XYZ file of C-alpha atoms in Angstrom:
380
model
C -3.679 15.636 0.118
C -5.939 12.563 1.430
C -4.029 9.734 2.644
C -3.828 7.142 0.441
C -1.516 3.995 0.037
C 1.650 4.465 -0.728
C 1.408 1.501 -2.968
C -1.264 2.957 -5.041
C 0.633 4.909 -7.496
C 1.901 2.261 -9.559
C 0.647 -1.088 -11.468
C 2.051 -3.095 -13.535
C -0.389 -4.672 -16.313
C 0.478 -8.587 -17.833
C 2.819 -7.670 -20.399
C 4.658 -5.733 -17.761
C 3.832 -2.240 -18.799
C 4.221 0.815 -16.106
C 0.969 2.880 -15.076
C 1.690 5.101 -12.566
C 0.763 8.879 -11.362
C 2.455 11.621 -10.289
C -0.555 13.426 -8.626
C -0.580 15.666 -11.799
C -0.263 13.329 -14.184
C -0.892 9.421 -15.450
C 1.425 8.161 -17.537
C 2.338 4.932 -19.006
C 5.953 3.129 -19.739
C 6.704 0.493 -21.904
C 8.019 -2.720 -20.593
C 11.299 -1.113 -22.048
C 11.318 2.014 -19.995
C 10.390 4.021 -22.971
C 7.317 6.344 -22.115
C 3.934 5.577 -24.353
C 1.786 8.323 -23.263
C 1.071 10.558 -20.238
C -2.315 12.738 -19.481
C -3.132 15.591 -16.900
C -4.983 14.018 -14.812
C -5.049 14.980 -10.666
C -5.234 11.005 -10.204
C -3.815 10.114 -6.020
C -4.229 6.089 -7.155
C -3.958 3.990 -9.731
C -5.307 0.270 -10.407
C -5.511 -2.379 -13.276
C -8.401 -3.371 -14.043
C -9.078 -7.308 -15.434
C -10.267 -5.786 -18.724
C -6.571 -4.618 -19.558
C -7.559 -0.956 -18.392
C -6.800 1.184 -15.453
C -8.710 2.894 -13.138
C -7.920 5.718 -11.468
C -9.153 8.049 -8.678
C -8.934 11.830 -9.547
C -8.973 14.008 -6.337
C -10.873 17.332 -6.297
C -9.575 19.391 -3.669
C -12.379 22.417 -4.361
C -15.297 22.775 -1.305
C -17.979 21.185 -2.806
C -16.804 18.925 -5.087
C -16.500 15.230 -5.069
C -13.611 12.661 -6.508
C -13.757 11.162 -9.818
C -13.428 7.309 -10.724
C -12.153 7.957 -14.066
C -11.389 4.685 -16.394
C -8.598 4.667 -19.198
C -7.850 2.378 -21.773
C -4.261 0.960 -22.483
C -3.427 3.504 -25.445
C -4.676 6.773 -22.997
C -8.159 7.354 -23.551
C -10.815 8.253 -21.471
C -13.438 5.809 -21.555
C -15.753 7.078 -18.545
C -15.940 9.100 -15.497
C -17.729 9.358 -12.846
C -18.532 11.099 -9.280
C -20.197 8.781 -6.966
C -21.570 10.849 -4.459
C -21.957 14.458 -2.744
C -18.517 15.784 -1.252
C -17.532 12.286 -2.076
C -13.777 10.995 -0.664
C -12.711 7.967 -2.550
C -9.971 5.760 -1.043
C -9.338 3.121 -2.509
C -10.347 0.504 -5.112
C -9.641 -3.128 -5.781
C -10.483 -5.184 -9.226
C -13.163 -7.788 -9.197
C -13.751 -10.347 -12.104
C -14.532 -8.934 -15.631
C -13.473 -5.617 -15.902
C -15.756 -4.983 -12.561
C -14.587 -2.138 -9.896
C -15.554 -2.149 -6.189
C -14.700 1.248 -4.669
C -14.861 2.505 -1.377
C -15.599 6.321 -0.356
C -17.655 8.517 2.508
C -19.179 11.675 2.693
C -17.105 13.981 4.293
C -15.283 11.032 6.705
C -19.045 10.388 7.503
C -21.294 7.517 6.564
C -18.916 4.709 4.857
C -20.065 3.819 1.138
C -19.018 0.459 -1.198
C -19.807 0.510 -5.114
C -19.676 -1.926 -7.254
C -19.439 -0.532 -11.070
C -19.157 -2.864 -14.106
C -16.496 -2.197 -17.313
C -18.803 0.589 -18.504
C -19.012 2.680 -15.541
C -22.555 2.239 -14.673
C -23.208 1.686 -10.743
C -24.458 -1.761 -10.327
C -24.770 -1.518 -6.618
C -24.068 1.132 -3.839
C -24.707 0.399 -0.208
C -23.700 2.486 2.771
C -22.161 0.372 5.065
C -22.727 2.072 8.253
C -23.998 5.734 10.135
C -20.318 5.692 11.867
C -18.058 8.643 11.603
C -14.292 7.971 10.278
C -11.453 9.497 10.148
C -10.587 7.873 6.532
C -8.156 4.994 6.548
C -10.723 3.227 4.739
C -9.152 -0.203 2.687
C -10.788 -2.656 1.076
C -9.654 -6.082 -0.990
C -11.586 -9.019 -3.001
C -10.607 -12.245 -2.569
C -11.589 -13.919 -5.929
C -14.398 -16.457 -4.353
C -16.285 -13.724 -4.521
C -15.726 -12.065 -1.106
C -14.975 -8.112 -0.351
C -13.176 -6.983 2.537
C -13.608 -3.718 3.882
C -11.743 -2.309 6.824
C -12.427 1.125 8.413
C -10.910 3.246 11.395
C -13.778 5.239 12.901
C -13.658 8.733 15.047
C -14.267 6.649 18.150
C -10.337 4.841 17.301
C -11.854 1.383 16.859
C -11.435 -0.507 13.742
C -14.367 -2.242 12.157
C -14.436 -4.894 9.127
C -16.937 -5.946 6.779
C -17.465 -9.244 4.806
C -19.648 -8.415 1.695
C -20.566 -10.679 -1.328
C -20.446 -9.695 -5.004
C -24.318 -8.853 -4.825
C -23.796 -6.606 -2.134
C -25.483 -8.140 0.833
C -23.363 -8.065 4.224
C -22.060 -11.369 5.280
C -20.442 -10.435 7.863
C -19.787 -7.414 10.504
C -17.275 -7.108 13.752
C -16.129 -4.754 14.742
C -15.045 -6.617 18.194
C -12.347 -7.561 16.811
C -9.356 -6.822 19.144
C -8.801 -3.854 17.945
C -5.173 -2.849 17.381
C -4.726 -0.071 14.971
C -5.599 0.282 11.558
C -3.107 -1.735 8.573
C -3.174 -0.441 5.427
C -1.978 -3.855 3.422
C -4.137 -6.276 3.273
C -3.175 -9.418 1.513
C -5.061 -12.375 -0.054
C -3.630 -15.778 -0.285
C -4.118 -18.252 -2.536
C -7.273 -20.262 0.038
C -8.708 -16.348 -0.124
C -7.609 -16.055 3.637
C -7.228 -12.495 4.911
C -3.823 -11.076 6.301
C -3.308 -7.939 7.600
C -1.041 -6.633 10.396
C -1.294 -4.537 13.615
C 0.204 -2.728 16.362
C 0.722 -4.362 19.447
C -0.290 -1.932 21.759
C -4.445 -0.400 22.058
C -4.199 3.268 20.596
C -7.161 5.261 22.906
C -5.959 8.517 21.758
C -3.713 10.831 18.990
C -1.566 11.230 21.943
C -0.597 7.798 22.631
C 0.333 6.971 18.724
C 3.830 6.735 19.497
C 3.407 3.702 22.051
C 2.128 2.107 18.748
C 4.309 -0.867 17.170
C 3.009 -2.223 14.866
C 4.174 -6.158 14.925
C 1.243 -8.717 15.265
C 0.587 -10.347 11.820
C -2.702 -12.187 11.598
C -4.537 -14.434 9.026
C -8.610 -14.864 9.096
C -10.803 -16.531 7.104
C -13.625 -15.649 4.903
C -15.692 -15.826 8.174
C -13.020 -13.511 10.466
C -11.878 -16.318 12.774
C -8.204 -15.923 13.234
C -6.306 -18.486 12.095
C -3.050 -17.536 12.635
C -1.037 -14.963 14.898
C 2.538 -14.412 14.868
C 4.912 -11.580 16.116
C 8.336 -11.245 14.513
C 11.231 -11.995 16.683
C 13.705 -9.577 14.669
C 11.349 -6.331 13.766
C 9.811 -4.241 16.073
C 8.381 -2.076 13.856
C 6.670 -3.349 10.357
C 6.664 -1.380 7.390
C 4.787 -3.921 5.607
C 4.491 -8.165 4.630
C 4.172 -10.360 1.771
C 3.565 -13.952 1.289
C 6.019 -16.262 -0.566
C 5.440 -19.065 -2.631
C 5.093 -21.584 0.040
C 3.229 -19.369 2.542
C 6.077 -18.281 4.628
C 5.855 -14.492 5.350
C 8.387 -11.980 4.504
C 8.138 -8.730 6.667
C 9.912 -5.633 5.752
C 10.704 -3.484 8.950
C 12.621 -1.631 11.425
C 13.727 -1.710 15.102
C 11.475 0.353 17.564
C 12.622 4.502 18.029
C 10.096 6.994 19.444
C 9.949 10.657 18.307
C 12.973 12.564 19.001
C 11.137 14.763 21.148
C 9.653 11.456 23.283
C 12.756 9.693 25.982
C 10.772 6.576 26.716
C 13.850 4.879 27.587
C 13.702 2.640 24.358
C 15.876 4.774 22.150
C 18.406 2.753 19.746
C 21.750 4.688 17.992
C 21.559 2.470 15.231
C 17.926 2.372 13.390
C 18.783 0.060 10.474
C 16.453 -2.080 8.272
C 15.446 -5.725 8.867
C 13.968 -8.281 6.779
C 12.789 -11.412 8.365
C 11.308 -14.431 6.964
C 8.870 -16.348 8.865
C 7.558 -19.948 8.257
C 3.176 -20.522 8.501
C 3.758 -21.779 11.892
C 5.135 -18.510 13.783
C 8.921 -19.791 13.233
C 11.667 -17.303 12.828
C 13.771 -18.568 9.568
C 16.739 -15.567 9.192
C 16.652 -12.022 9.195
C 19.192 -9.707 7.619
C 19.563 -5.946 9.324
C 21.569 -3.135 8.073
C 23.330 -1.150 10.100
C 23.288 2.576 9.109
C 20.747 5.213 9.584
C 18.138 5.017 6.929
C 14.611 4.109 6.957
C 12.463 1.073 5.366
C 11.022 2.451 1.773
C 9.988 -0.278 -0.117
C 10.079 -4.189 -0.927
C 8.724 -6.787 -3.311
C 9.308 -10.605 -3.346
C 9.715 -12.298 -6.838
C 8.639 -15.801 -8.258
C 11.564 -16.825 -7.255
C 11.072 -15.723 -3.539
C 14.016 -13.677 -4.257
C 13.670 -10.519 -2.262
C 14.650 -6.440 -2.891
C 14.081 -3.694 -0.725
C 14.709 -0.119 -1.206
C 16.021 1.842 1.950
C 16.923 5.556 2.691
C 14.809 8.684 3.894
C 12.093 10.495 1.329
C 14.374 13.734 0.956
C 16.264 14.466 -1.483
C 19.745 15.156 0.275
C 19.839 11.176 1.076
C 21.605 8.557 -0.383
C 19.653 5.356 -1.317
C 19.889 1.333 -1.666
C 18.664 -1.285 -3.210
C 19.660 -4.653 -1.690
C 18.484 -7.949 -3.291
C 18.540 -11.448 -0.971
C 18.062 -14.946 -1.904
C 15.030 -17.040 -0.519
C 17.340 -18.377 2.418
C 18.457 -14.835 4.006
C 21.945 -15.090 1.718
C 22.920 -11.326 0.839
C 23.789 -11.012 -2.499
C 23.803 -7.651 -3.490
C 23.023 -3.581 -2.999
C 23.060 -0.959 -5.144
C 23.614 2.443 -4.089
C 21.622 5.345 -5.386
C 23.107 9.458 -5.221
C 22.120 12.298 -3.926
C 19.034 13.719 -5.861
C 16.624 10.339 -5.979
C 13.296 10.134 -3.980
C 11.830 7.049 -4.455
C 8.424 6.633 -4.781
C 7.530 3.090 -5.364
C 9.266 -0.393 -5.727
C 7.783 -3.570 -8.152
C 8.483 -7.074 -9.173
C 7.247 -7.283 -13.096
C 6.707 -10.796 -14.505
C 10.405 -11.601 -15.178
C 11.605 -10.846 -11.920
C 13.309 -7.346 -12.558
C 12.688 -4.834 -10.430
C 10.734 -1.825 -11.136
C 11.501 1.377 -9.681
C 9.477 4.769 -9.620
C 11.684 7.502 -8.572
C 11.657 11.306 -8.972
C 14.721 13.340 -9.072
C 14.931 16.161 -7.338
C 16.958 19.789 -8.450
C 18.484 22.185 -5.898
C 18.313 25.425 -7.674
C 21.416 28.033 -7.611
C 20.189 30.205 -5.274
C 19.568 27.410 -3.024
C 15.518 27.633 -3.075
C 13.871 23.667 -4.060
C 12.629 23.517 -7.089
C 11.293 20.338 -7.254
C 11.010 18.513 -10.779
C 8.351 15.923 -10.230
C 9.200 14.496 -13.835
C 9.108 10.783 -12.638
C 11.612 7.915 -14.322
C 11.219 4.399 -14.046
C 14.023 2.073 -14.303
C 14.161 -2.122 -14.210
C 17.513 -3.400 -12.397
């Protein structure tokens, strides 16, 4: 399977209904857990759509063939589909005003291609954005003035970014920005500002990906001028960021190990999770850090600026947590998960419980995995 983002398999709509796919299936849960429909649908990413719909992408895996953007309404049915392009690769899409889509795809990780379809399906623009090659990676976000950015990681390991208006016309193109590895969250805040985050270190080849840390978060306007760049002083290693009520960032991430296999000197015994909160102006608030061995999963910051995380390994011999903090770095509480739970996906819904998409996984007798995909959501 295609990368895609992690995040992409579950949305919650306004009354705090569950959409989510299981990569054979899209099904929906009430805001009371109970399950409202499910389809068979291939679908790798799922997104609500301003109309009270979903969209998602259907991957076809067959030589030949190119994804489907297939849209569905809120009681299950189909309502259009369509394949953009030959041996098209969708990646991602992001929700525009009025039901509109903007989606982002290439031709066999060649030439880079933005749509723009309205609530009925029908293509209102398509422009290829350039002749590069990529190797995927491809995200892309709209910033409700109107603005799309699109950020790419071509063959040549540079990273490019495009600033395109709702018509379609090119506002902007740079790929000279310093390029330091591709992020796949990017966040809008409430002036439209861009945020994204890289690694610290310039990646020239596959080989040198473990030198890579990622740990420079940066803010740009509509025109790419950084406005802000900060490093954490806690986390060497983010998993990912979000933005709090009063713009202080929250960063989700880990201390720095290599590969087993790579003794660079830097190795720590004790791996652990951090979360740090940062203020706008590159000051270092708090930061909690657990001490065990398990890895950063997920994390979502409510109205409140209350904050969860999920933390543990993606296997289903682990045990897993669920820690909750209040806005001033006060540990409040965790909750500990058994064996048998893969988690999949965290969310905030609009009362401030916590969502979570989990699959459980069953160890047959004879000791083969037999995996039951069946997913479960549950609000804590």
């Amino acid at each position: 399977m295609l990368f895609r983002s992690l995040e992409s398999n579950m949305v919650l709509d306004a009354e705090d209904n569950v959409y989510l796919s299981t990569g054979r299936q899209v099904k929906k849960y009430g805001a009371d857990g109970q399950l409202q429909w499910n389809i068979d649908e291939q679908a790798t990413n799922v997104n609500y759509a301003t109309d009270g719909s979903i969209v998602i992408i259907e991957e076809k895996r067959d030589e030949g063939m190119s994804d489907e953007l297939v849209k569905i309404d809120s009681y299950g049915e189909e309502l259009w589909r369509i394949a953009l392009g030959k041996d098209g690769i969708i990646w991602q899409t992001t929700p525009g005003d009025d039901g509109v889509t903007y989606v982002i795809d290439s031709e066999k990780y060649e030439s880079l291609r933005l749509y723009k379809i309205d609530e009925s399906g029908t293509v209102v623009w398509a422009r290829s954005l350039s002749e590069m090659n990529y190797l995927g990676y491809s995200s892309l976000v709209y910033n409700w003035n109107g603005v799309i950015f699109v950020q790419a990681y071509t063959s040549n390991y540079e990273q490019v970014m495009y600033v395109i208006d709702e018509d379609g016309e090119l506002l902007l193109f740079d790929s000279k920005i310093e390029w330091l590895g591709f992020s796949a969250y990017l966040h809008i805040d409430s002036d439209g500002c861009l945020w994204s985050y890289f690694p610290e270190n310039i990646l020239n080849t596959p080989e040198d990906a473990y030198h890579i840390r990622p740990r420079v978060i940066r803010q740009y306007d509509e025109s790419l001028s950084m406005l802000v760049a900060m490093n954490p002083q806690a986390i060497d290693v983010i998993q990912s960021f979000q933005l709090d009520s009063g713009n202080n960032i929250i960063i989700f991430g880990s201390p720095y190990n290599p590969p087993s296999n790579i003794d660079d000197g830097s190795r720590e015994e004790e791996q652990g999770v951090i979360v740090e909160k940062m203020s706008y102006e590159s000051e270092s608030l708090w930061h909690i850090q657990t001490s065990d061995h398990r890895y950063p999963l997920f994390f979502g910051v409510d109205s409140h600026d209350y904050i969860f995380w999920l933390e543990g390994f993606r296997s289903p011999k682990s045990i897993n947590y669920l820690y909750r903090a209040s806005p001033l770095g006060e540990f409040l509480w965790k909750k500990r998960f058994d064996l048998g739970i893969v988690f999949q996906n965290l969310k905030i819904d609009h009362h401030d419980n916590v969502v979570l998409l989990y699959t459980r996984q069953v160890v047959a007798k004879d000791n083969d995995d037999d995996d039951d995909d069946e997913p479960g959501c549950g609000c804590f």
